[in-house]
PDB file of C-alpha atoms in Angstrom:
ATOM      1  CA  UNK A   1      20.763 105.124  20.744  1.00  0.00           C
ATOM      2  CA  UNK A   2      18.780 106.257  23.838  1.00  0.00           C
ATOM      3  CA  UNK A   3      16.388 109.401  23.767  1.00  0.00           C
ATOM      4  CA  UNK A   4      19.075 111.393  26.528  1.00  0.00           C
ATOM      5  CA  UNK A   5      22.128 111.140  23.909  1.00  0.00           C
ATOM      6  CA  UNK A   6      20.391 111.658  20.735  1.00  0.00           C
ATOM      7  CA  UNK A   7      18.678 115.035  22.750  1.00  0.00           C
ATOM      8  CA  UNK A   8      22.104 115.823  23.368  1.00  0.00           C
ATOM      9  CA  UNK A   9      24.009 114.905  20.204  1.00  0.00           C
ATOM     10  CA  UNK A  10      21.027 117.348  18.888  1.00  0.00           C
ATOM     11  CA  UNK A  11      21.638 120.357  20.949  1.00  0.00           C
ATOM     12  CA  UNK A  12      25.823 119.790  20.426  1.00  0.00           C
ATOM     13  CA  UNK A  13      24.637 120.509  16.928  1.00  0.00           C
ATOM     14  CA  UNK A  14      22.330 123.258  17.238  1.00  0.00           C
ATOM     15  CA  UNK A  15      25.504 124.798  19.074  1.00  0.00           C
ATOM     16  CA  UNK A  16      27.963 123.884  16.403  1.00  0.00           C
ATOM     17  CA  UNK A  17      25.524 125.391  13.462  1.00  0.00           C
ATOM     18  CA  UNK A  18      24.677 127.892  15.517  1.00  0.00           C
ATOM     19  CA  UNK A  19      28.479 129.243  16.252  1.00  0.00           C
ATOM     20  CA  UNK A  20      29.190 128.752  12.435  1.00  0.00           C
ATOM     21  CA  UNK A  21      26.556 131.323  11.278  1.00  0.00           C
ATOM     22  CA  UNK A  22      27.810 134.003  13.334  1.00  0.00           C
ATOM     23  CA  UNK A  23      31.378 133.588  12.501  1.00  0.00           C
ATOM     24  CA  UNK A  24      30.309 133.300   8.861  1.00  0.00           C
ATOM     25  CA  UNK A  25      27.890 136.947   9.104  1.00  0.00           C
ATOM     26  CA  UNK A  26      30.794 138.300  11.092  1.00  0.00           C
ATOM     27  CA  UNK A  27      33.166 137.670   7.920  1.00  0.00           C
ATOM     28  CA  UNK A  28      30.893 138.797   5.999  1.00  0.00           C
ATOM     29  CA  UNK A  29      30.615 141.980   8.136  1.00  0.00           C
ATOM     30  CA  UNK A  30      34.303 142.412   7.734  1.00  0.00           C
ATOM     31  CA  UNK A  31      34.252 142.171   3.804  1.00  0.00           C
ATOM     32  CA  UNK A  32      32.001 144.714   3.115  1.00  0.00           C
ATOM     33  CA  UNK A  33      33.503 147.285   6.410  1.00  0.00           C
ATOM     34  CA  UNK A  34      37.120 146.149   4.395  1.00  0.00           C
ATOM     35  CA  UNK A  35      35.795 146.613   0.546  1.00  0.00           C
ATOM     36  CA  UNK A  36      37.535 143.024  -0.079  1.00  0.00           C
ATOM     37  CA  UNK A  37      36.947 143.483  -3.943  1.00  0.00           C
ATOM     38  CA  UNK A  38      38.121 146.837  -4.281  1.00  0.00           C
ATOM     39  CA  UNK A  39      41.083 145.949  -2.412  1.00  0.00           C
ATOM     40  CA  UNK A  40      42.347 142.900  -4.646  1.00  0.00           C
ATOM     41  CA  UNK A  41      41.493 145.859  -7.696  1.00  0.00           C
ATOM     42  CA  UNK A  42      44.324 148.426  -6.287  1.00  0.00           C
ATOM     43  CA  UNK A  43      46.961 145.490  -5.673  1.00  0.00           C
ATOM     44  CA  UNK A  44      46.026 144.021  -8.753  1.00  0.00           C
ATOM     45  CA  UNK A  45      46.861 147.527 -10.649  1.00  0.00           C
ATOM     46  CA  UNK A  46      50.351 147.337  -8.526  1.00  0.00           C
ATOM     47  CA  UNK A  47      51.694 144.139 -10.063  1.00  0.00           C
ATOM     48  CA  UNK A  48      53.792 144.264 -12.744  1.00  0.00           C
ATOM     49  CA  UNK A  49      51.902 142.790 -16.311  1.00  0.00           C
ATOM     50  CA  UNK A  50      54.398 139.863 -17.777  1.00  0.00           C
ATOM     51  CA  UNK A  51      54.048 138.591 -21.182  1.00  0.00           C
ATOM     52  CA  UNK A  52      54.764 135.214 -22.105  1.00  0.00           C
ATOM     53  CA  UNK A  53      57.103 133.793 -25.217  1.00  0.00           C
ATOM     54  CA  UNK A  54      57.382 130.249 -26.554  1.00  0.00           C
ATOM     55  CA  UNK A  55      61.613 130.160 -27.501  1.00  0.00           C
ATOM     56  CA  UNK A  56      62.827 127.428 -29.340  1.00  0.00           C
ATOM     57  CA  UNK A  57      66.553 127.069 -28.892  1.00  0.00           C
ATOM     58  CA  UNK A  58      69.003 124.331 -30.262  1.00  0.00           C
ATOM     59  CA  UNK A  59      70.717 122.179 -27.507  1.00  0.00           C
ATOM     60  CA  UNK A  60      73.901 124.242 -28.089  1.00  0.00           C
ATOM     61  CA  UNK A  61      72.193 127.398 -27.621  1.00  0.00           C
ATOM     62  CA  UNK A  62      70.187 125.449 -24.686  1.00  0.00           C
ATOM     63  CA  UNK A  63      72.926 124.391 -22.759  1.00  0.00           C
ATOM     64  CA  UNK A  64      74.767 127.579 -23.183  1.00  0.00           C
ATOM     65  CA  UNK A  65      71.969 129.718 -21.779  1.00  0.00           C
ATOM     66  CA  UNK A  66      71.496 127.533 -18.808  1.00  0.00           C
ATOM     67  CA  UNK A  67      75.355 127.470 -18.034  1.00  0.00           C
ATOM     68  CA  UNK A  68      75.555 131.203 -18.289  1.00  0.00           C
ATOM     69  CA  UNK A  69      72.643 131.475 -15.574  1.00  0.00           C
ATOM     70  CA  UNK A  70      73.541 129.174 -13.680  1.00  0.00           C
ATOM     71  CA  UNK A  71      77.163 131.002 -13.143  1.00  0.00           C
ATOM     72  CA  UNK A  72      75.312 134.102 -12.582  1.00  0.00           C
ATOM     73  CA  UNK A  73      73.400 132.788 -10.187  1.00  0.00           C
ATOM     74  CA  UNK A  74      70.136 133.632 -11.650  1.00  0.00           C
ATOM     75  CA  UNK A  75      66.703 131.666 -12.885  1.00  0.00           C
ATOM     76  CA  UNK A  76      67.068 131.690 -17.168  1.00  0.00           C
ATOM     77  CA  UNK A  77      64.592 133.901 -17.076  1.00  0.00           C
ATOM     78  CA  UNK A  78      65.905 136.431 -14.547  1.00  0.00           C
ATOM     79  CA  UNK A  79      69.310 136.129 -16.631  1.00  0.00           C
ATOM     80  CA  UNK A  80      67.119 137.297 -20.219  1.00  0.00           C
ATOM     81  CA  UNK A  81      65.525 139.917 -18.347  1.00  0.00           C
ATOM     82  CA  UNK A  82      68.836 141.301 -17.138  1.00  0.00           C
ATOM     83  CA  UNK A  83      70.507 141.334 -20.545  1.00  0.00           C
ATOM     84  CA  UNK A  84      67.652 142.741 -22.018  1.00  0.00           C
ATOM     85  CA  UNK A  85      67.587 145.630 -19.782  1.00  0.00           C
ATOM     86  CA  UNK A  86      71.578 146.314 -20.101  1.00  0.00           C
ATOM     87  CA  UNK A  87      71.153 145.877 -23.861  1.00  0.00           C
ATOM     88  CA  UNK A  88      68.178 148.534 -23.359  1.00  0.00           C
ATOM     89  CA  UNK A  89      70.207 150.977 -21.198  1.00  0.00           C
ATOM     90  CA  UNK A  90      73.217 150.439 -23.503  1.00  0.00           C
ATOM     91  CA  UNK A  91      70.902 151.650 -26.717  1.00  0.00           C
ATOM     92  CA  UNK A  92      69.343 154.839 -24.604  1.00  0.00           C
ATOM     93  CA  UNK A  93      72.941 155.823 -23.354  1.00  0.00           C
ATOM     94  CA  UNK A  94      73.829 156.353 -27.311  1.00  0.00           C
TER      95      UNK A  94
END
């Protein structure tokens, strides 16, 4: 490699590194003007919590549940959380 295009590889990358640091202190500008962690903090408060359960169902019980959803038109566990909830409502309407 000849001394012109190594000078200029070298000054393409003083460019390149230079642009880079100013976009990166320019984010970081942003983040603290924005308060990025105290803004993941109120939508994290917004979302719902979930818990988890491990169910062990026979294959009768198995197949039945997934045929029921299925004609619903629902995910298994968007078909549970709707029977809870009317089996909830039904015991507060009492």
């Amino acid at each position: 490699m000849d001394k012109k295009n190594f000078k200029s590889n070298t000054q393409s990358i003083d460019k390149l590194f230079s642009n880079a640091s100013s976009v990166y202190n320019n984010a970081n500008e942003y983040n603290d003007h924005y308060n990025y962690n105290n803004h993941n903090a109120v939508i994290d408060n917004k979302k719902p919590k979930y818990h988890h359960f491990n169910l062990k169902l026979t294959n009768e019980y198995k197949k039945f549940l997934e045929d029921a959803s299925w004609r619903a038109r629902k995910s298994v566990t968007q078909y549970l959380r709707d029977l809870i909830k009317e089996q909830m409502d039904k015991e507060n309407n009492k």
